[in-house]
Amino acid sequence: MKFILLLCFLAIGSVSAEEVDVSQAAALVSTQNIKAEGVIRQALEALVSKNTGLSVDYLNDNSLVTDDFSEVILRHYFVQSKDQLSGQPYWLYIVADEDKLSAKLAEHELPFWPKRRSLLYVWLVSENEVGILQHEPVDSIFHYWLSEWLKNKGIPTIFHQVSEDDLLDFAAEDVKNLNPDLIDYVHQVQQQDSLLLVYLKDTGRGFSYRMGLAVEGQDIIIKHRQFVDLSKGFEYLSDFVQSHEAASQQVFANEVTDSTVTIRVNHIDNADRLLTVLNYFDAHSLVTSWQVLTLNNNQIDLQLKLAVVPDAFSKIVDREHVLKYLPLGDVDRLIFSFQAP
């Protein structure tokens, strides 16, 4: 019976992670002159940020992207922004040799953010100058800037598309007020672990936002900001989300290597916990493949192929609050306990 149950669970695919294209990134610039001072450096900083999870400001302030990074560039191209009133109306994209870029990051001892990353579910609403509050459509300039910046920061997203059912259950006011019932709905019904709620207000003299970042099993993080330039405001927001998302997944150069380890997870005493564990490993950015070895006595044993050393993997898993690492095994056999919400 357990074997049949396990086969049913294994047939369920996980859609909570996506592989990000880390070979290209863009900087927002004011000119299409590739020889203009600083434009290539800006694009390289955006690329390194996307691969490491370190903010562009941090990389710039600490002079971490040096001239030798230009060796990884294969080609470049410009894309016109949809907001022509912006003082920086062009995106300068650079495309890099991914192997050379990985080697360069390791050479400079920068952290590595694996390209298989957790999906972020985004629900955006806006309020205009006269107080009209609405769900933001995908063809709006607000949606454009938020989606472009999150993509450029290396964060895979699903933007909520409002349906008639949603309008019956939740109003734009619920997003504005970070309604806990709405958060539970996305986690439990939409089955999305990470949720970003954004309320944008046009004051007539600029903009402000309130955002809530809600990861299942963790306290919601709330941020506010006022700004004049719409693009810059959403870049601030995306920088924060990037730092939060990357923090639990970054590894360092000396930790990156292929390895195989046996995992035991205790307290798997119902079907929901089993499914949670399997989907967790299936979506994990540091797990390249896995297979179940045994399932009995409320324990599951798996074999995992990892992109990092086992010690780095156990530390990252412990920070994600799904499983609790128990230092009772050895280097090739890790033991975890399921953490009930």
Tab-separated table of C-alpha atoms in Angstrom:
chain	number	residue	atom	x	y	z
A	1	MET	CA	0.000	0.000	0.000
A	2	LYS	CA	2.830	2.381	0.876
A	3	PHE	CA	4.536	1.569	-2.417
A	4	ILE	CA	1.386	2.410	-4.394
A	5	LEU	CA	0.961	5.639	-2.436
A	6	LEU	CA	4.557	6.609	-3.119
A	7	LEU	CA	4.171	6.026	-6.860
A	8	CYS	CA	1.157	8.341	-6.881
A	9	PHE	CA	3.139	11.078	-5.187
A	10	LEU	CA	6.098	10.670	-7.497
A	11	ALA	CA	3.776	11.240	-10.453
A	12	ILE	CA	2.976	14.722	-9.162
A	13	GLY	CA	5.292	17.292	-10.707
A	14	SER	CA	6.575	20.307	-8.848
A	15	VAL	CA	6.150	23.715	-10.459
A	16	SER	CA	7.667	25.724	-7.623
A	17	ALA	CA	11.082	26.170	-9.241
A	18	GLU	CA	12.371	27.297	-12.596
A	19	GLU	CA	15.751	27.409	-14.305
A	20	VAL	CA	16.878	30.994	-14.850
A	21	ASP	CA	18.903	32.082	-17.882
A	22	VAL	CA	21.991	33.449	-16.112
A	23	SER	CA	23.999	33.921	-19.304
A	24	GLN	CA	22.545	37.370	-19.965
A	25	ALA	CA	21.491	40.466	-18.047
A	26	ALA	CA	20.895	44.136	-18.760
A	27	ALA	CA	21.623	47.609	-17.462
A	28	LEU	CA	19.305	50.552	-17.971
A	29	VAL	CA	21.269	53.248	-19.832
A	30	SER	CA	20.689	56.643	-21.440
A	31	THR	CA	22.477	56.002	-24.739
A	32	GLN	CA	22.923	53.423	-27.469
A	33	ASN	CA	26.614	54.271	-27.697
A	34	ILE	CA	28.422	51.133	-26.588
A	35	LYS	CA	31.615	53.167	-26.126
A	36	ALA	CA	30.008	55.551	-23.655
A	37	GLU	CA	31.802	55.600	-20.357
A	38	GLY	CA	30.605	53.011	-17.881
A	39	VAL	CA	27.817	51.321	-19.874
A	40	ILE	CA	29.597	47.967	-20.270
A	41	ARG	CA	30.598	48.023	-16.604
A	42	GLN	CA	26.957	48.583	-15.608
A	43	ALA	CA	25.818	45.620	-17.707
A	44	LEU	CA	28.577	43.410	-16.298
A	45	GLU	CA	27.555	44.353	-12.762
A	46	ALA	CA	23.967	43.399	-13.600
A	47	LEU	CA	25.192	40.048	-14.934
A	48	VAL	CA	27.349	39.300	-11.893
A	49	SER	CA	24.493	40.342	-9.609
A	50	LYS	CA	22.144	37.931	-11.379
A	51	ASN	CA	24.633	35.084	-10.891
A	52	THR	CA	25.622	35.795	-7.287
A	53	GLY	CA	22.602	37.429	-5.631
A	54	LEU	CA	24.779	40.381	-4.584
A	55	SER	CA	23.176	43.739	-5.367
A	56	VAL	CA	24.563	45.958	-8.113
A	57	ASP	CA	25.161	48.702	-5.529
A	58	TYR	CA	27.189	46.315	-3.352
A	59	LEU	CA	29.271	45.152	-6.311
A	60	ASN	CA	29.879	48.749	-7.375
A	61	ASP	CA	30.663	50.094	-3.903
A	62	ASN	CA	33.238	47.342	-3.326
A	63	SER	CA	34.704	47.400	-6.869
A	64	LEU	CA	34.115	43.660	-7.237
A	65	VAL	CA	33.525	43.644	-11.005
A	66	THR	CA	36.936	44.324	-12.500
A	67	ASP	CA	37.955	44.892	-16.117
A	68	ASP	CA	38.845	41.231	-16.689
A	69	PHE	CA	35.143	40.284	-16.470
A	70	SER	CA	34.740	41.695	-19.995
A	71	GLU	CA	36.473	38.515	-21.226
A	72	VAL	CA	33.238	36.553	-20.713
A	73	ILE	CA	31.149	38.702	-23.114
A	74	LEU	CA	30.038	37.013	-26.331
A	75	ARG	CA	27.846	39.806	-27.707
A	76	HIS	CA	25.614	42.705	-26.732
A	77	TYR	CA	22.422	44.344	-27.946
A	78	PHE	CA	20.068	47.212	-27.063
A	79	VAL	CA	16.330	47.048	-26.347
A	80	GLN	CA	14.201	50.180	-26.106
A	81	SER	CA	12.340	50.597	-22.852
A	82	LYS	CA	8.538	50.879	-22.973
A	83	ASP	CA	8.759	54.024	-20.856
A	84	GLN	CA	10.218	56.652	-23.173
A	85	LEU	CA	9.778	59.388	-20.566
A	86	SER	CA	12.469	57.713	-18.500
A	87	GLY	CA	15.881	59.352	-18.451
A	88	GLN	CA	17.363	55.946	-19.263
A	89	PRO	CA	15.282	54.634	-22.166
A	90	TYR	CA	17.473	51.708	-23.267
A	91	TRP	CA	18.325	48.301	-21.882
A	92	LEU	CA	21.874	47.235	-22.731
A	93	TYR	CA	21.955	43.421	-22.715
A	94	ILE	CA	25.181	41.454	-22.642
A	95	VAL	CA	25.362	37.732	-23.378
A	96	ALA	CA	28.162	35.802	-21.708
A	97	ASP	CA	29.937	32.484	-22.078
A	98	GLU	CA	28.440	30.700	-19.079
A	99	ASP	CA	31.452	28.446	-18.425
A	100	LYS	CA	33.885	31.363	-18.544
A	101	LEU	CA	31.612	33.388	-16.292
A	102	SER	CA	31.422	30.574	-13.706
A	103	ALA	CA	35.205	30.282	-13.757
A	104	LYS	CA	35.578	34.044	-13.342
A	105	LEU	CA	33.224	34.108	-10.349
A	106	ALA	CA	35.213	31.301	-8.737
A	107	GLU	CA	38.503	33.080	-9.502
A	108	HIS	CA	37.250	36.198	-7.714
A	109	GLU	CA	35.819	34.081	-4.856
A	110	LEU	CA	32.320	35.443	-5.344
A	111	PRO	CA	29.290	33.474	-4.152
A	112	PHE	CA	27.322	31.306	-6.552
A	113	TRP	CA	23.531	31.434	-6.862
A	114	PRO	CA	22.388	28.230	-8.612
A	115	LYS	CA	20.183	28.936	-11.613
A	116	ARG	CA	17.333	26.628	-10.538
A	117	ARG	CA	15.404	28.999	-8.301
A	118	SER	CA	12.146	29.177	-6.421
A	119	LEU	CA	9.220	30.766	-8.225
A	120	LEU	CA	7.818	33.961	-6.775
A	121	TYR	CA	4.066	34.567	-7.053
A	122	VAL	CA	3.416	38.306	-7.526
A	123	TRP	CA	0.121	40.128	-6.973
A	124	LEU	CA	0.234	43.823	-7.941
A	125	VAL	CA	-2.406	46.504	-7.331
A	126	SER	CA	-2.268	50.279	-7.823
A	127	GLU	CA	-4.109	53.386	-6.619
A	128	ASN	CA	-4.289	56.530	-8.752
A	129	GLU	CA	-4.303	60.176	-7.712
A	130	VAL	CA	-8.063	60.237	-7.067
A	131	GLY	CA	-8.058	57.094	-4.927
A	132	ILE	CA	-9.242	54.481	-7.434
A	133	LEU	CA	-7.719	51.121	-6.501
A	134	GLN	CA	-7.390	48.339	-9.071
A	135	HIS	CA	-5.691	45.066	-9.902
A	136	GLU	CA	-2.870	45.981	-12.251
A	137	PRO	CA	-3.179	44.563	-15.825
A	138	VAL	CA	-0.204	42.919	-17.534
A	139	ASP	CA	-0.015	45.605	-20.236
A	140	SER	CA	0.420	48.490	-17.782
A	141	ILE	CA	3.651	50.415	-17.304
A	142	PHE	CA	3.633	49.477	-13.603
A	143	HIS	CA	3.567	45.778	-14.457
A	144	TYR	CA	6.281	46.326	-17.065
A	145	TRP	CA	8.811	47.851	-14.677
A	146	LEU	CA	8.233	45.404	-11.839
A	147	SER	CA	8.383	42.324	-14.077
A	148	GLU	CA	11.458	43.580	-15.961
A	149	TRP	CA	13.425	44.342	-12.815
A	150	LEU	CA	12.563	41.039	-11.121
A	151	LYS	CA	13.571	39.156	-14.274
A	152	ASN	CA	16.827	41.098	-14.527
A	153	LYS	CA	17.637	40.325	-10.891
A	154	GLY	CA	17.306	36.601	-11.625
A	155	ILE	CA	13.967	35.983	-9.879
A	156	PRO	CA	11.517	33.741	-11.781
A	157	THR	CA	7.945	34.952	-11.311
A	158	ILE	CA	4.289	34.202	-11.901
A	159	PHE	CA	2.142	37.348	-11.969
A	160	HIS	CA	-1.400	36.895	-10.735
A	161	GLN	CA	-4.028	37.192	-13.469
A	162	VAL	CA	-7.347	38.291	-12.039
A	163	SER	CA	-10.349	36.080	-12.775
A	164	GLU	CA	-14.037	36.483	-11.952
A	165	ASP	CA	-13.630	34.022	-9.090
A	166	ASP	CA	-10.866	36.153	-7.590
A	167	LEU	CA	-13.031	39.255	-7.732
A	168	LEU	CA	-15.713	37.438	-5.756
A	169	ASP	CA	-13.266	36.314	-3.072
A	170	PHE	CA	-10.613	39.057	-2.894
A	171	ALA	CA	-10.527	42.733	-3.786
A	172	ALA	CA	-7.543	44.942	-4.562
A	173	GLU	CA	-8.039	46.257	-1.019
A	174	ASP	CA	-6.957	42.839	0.307
A	175	VAL	CA	-3.616	43.165	-1.469
A	176	LYS	CA	-3.188	46.734	-0.219
A	177	ASN	CA	-3.856	45.644	3.376
A	178	LEU	CA	-1.807	42.396	3.118
A	179	ASN	CA	-4.867	40.396	4.150
A	180	PRO	CA	-3.749	37.162	5.901
A	181	ASP	CA	-6.671	35.299	4.302
A	182	LEU	CA	-5.351	36.233	0.874
A	183	ILE	CA	-1.882	35.015	1.817
A	184	ASP	CA	-3.318	31.699	3.046
A	185	TYR	CA	-5.309	31.411	-0.188
A	186	VAL	CA	-2.187	31.727	-2.335
A	187	HIS	CA	-0.231	29.311	-0.160
A	188	GLN	CA	-2.946	26.678	0.255
A	189	VAL	CA	-5.178	26.953	-2.843
A	190	GLN	CA	-2.736	28.297	-5.430
A	191	GLN	CA	-0.021	26.165	-3.770
A	192	GLN	CA	2.646	28.832	-4.108
A	193	ASP	CA	5.230	28.934	-1.315
A	194	SER	CA	6.594	32.433	-1.977
A	195	LEU	CA	4.266	35.395	-2.433
A	196	LEU	CA	4.989	39.065	-3.128
A	197	LEU	CA	2.084	41.473	-2.579
A	198	VAL	CA	2.691	44.982	-3.937
A	199	TYR	CA	0.503	48.064	-3.458
A	200	LEU	CA	1.628	51.050	-5.548
A	201	LYS	CA	0.205	54.560	-4.997
A	202	ASP	CA	0.491	57.458	-7.425
A	203	THR	CA	0.550	60.591	-5.255
A	204	GLY	CA	0.663	63.014	-8.186
A	205	ARG	CA	4.143	64.126	-7.098
A	206	GLY	CA	5.731	60.701	-7.158
A	207	PHE	CA	4.981	57.174	-5.997
A	208	SER	CA	5.054	55.007	-2.929
A	209	TYR	CA	4.746	51.284	-2.401
A	210	ARG	CA	3.940	48.875	0.370
A	211	MET	CA	5.163	45.341	-0.206
A	212	GLY	CA	4.709	42.157	1.735
A	213	LEU	CA	6.969	39.163	1.106
A	214	ALA	CA	5.284	36.058	2.497
A	215	VAL	CA	7.123	32.732	2.461
A	216	GLU	CA	5.155	29.814	3.827
A	217	GLY	CA	6.242	28.930	7.355
A	218	GLN	CA	7.931	32.318	7.929
A	219	ASP	CA	6.779	35.697	9.215
A	220	ILE	CA	5.748	38.166	6.517
A	221	ILE	CA	8.309	40.873	5.705
A	222	ILE	CA	6.794	44.327	5.122
A	223	LYS	CA	8.591	47.227	3.439
A	224	HIS	CA	7.549	50.792	2.509
A	225	ARG	CA	9.228	53.297	0.213
A	226	GLN	CA	8.532	56.662	-1.407
A	227	PHE	CA	10.184	57.649	-4.682
A	228	VAL	CA	9.791	59.861	-7.737
A	229	ASP	CA	11.148	57.715	-10.572
A	230	LEU	CA	8.961	54.655	-11.156
A	231	SER	CA	11.731	52.505	-12.585
A	232	LYS	CA	14.116	53.302	-9.741
A	233	GLY	CA	11.458	52.577	-7.155
A	234	PHE	CA	10.805	49.120	-8.533
A	235	GLU	CA	14.546	48.522	-8.769
A	236	TYR	CA	14.796	49.208	-5.002
A	237	LEU	CA	11.999	46.722	-4.390
A	238	SER	CA	13.585	44.081	-6.640
A	239	ASP	CA	16.981	44.522	-4.960
A	240	PHE	CA	15.425	43.657	-1.603
A	241	VAL	CA	13.575	40.631	-2.967
A	242	GLN	CA	16.752	39.435	-4.685
A	243	SER	CA	18.787	39.663	-1.483
A	244	HIS	CA	16.135	37.725	0.435
A	245	GLU	CA	15.691	35.017	-2.203
A	246	ALA	CA	19.419	34.552	-2.781
A	247	ALA	CA	20.397	34.488	0.909
A	248	SER	CA	19.042	30.984	1.462
A	249	GLN	CA	20.587	29.585	-1.727
A	250	GLN	CA	24.037	31.169	-2.110
A	251	VAL	CA	27.096	28.968	-1.902
A	252	PHE	CA	30.754	29.874	-2.165
A	253	ALA	CA	33.328	28.843	-4.729
A	254	ASN	CA	35.045	26.280	-2.511
A	255	GLU	CA	31.696	24.592	-1.827
A	256	VAL	CA	30.688	24.037	-5.454
A	257	THR	CA	31.291	20.459	-6.603
A	258	ASP	CA	29.222	17.461	-7.703
A	259	SER	CA	28.524	15.084	-4.828
A	260	THR	CA	26.201	12.232	-3.894
A	261	VAL	CA	24.702	11.810	-0.451
A	262	THR	CA	22.119	9.662	1.333
A	263	ILE	CA	19.389	11.582	3.175
A	264	ARG	CA	17.121	10.335	5.942
A	265	VAL	CA	14.097	12.411	6.967
A	266	ASN	CA	12.276	11.520	10.196
A	267	HIS	CA	8.672	12.174	11.271
A	268	ILE	CA	7.079	11.436	7.885
A	269	ASP	CA	3.859	10.257	9.527
A	270	ASN	CA	1.279	11.315	6.930
A	271	ALA	CA	0.836	11.732	3.188
A	272	ASP	CA	1.053	15.547	3.272
A	273	ARG	CA	4.492	15.476	4.868
A	274	LEU	CA	5.730	12.922	2.360
A	275	LEU	CA	4.542	15.047	-0.546
A	276	THR	CA	6.103	18.163	1.010
A	277	VAL	CA	9.499	16.478	1.299
A	278	LEU	CA	9.458	15.087	-2.230
A	279	ASN	CA	8.391	18.385	-3.772
A	280	TYR	CA	10.969	20.212	-1.666
A	281	PHE	CA	13.868	18.151	-3.007
A	282	ASP	CA	12.431	18.194	-6.518
A	283	ALA	CA	12.391	22.002	-6.524
A	284	HIS	CA	15.631	22.587	-4.627
A	285	SER	CA	18.225	24.611	-6.512
A	286	LEU	CA	21.140	22.520	-5.239
A	287	VAL	CA	19.629	19.087	-5.974
A	288	THR	CA	20.332	17.919	-9.526
A	289	SER	CA	18.490	14.588	-9.142
A	290	TRP	CA	17.041	12.314	-6.442
A	291	GLN	CA	15.540	8.892	-5.899
A	292	VAL	CA	13.695	7.262	-3.027
A	293	LEU	CA	15.477	4.294	-1.439
A	294	THR	CA	13.101	3.229	1.338
A	295	LEU	CA	9.957	4.409	3.107
A	296	ASN	CA	9.032	2.789	6.417
A	297	ASN	CA	8.628	3.458	10.140
A	298	ASN	CA	7.777	7.127	9.472
A	299	GLN	CA	11.153	7.629	7.812
A	300	ILE	CA	12.148	8.171	4.212
A	301	ASP	CA	15.625	7.487	2.841
A	302	LEU	CA	16.691	9.117	-0.423
A	303	GLN	CA	19.810	9.369	-2.517
A	304	LEU	CA	20.539	12.897	-3.737
A	305	LYS	CA	22.979	14.160	-6.322
A	306	LEU	CA	24.053	17.650	-5.316
A	307	ALA	CA	25.769	20.623	-6.939
A	308	VAL	CA	27.638	21.401	-3.696
A	309	VAL	CA	29.415	19.620	-0.862
A	310	PRO	CA	27.016	17.949	1.622
A	311	ASP	CA	27.931	20.312	4.467
A	312	ALA	CA	26.907	23.373	2.445
A	313	PHE	CA	23.668	21.664	1.474
A	314	SER	CA	22.752	20.821	5.070
A	315	LYS	CA	23.340	24.428	6.200
A	316	ILE	CA	21.140	25.824	3.435
A	317	VAL	CA	18.343	23.314	4.088
A	318	ASP	CA	18.440	24.180	7.791
A	319	ARG	CA	17.915	27.872	6.969
A	320	GLU	CA	14.863	27.171	4.813
A	321	HIS	CA	12.822	25.851	7.775
A	322	VAL	CA	11.233	22.885	6.014
A	323	LEU	CA	13.609	20.307	7.477
A	324	LYS	CA	15.744	20.505	10.614
A	325	TYR	CA	19.304	19.252	10.241
A	326	LEU	CA	20.343	16.751	12.906
A	327	PRO	CA	24.160	16.384	13.138
A	328	LEU	CA	23.915	12.660	13.860
A	329	GLY	CA	25.080	11.184	10.568
A	330	ASP	CA	28.376	11.412	8.714
A	331	VAL	CA	29.719	13.149	5.631
A	332	ASP	CA	27.901	10.819	3.193
A	333	ARG	CA	24.684	10.377	5.194
A	334	LEU	CA	22.672	13.343	6.427
A	335	ILE	CA	19.756	13.148	8.854
A	336	PHE	CA	16.891	15.642	8.999
A	337	SER	CA	13.648	15.949	10.910
A	338	PHE	CA	10.473	17.288	9.324
A	339	GLN	CA	9.515	20.646	10.801
A	340	ALA	CA	5.779	20.996	11.294
A	341	PRO	CA	4.436	24.484	10.505
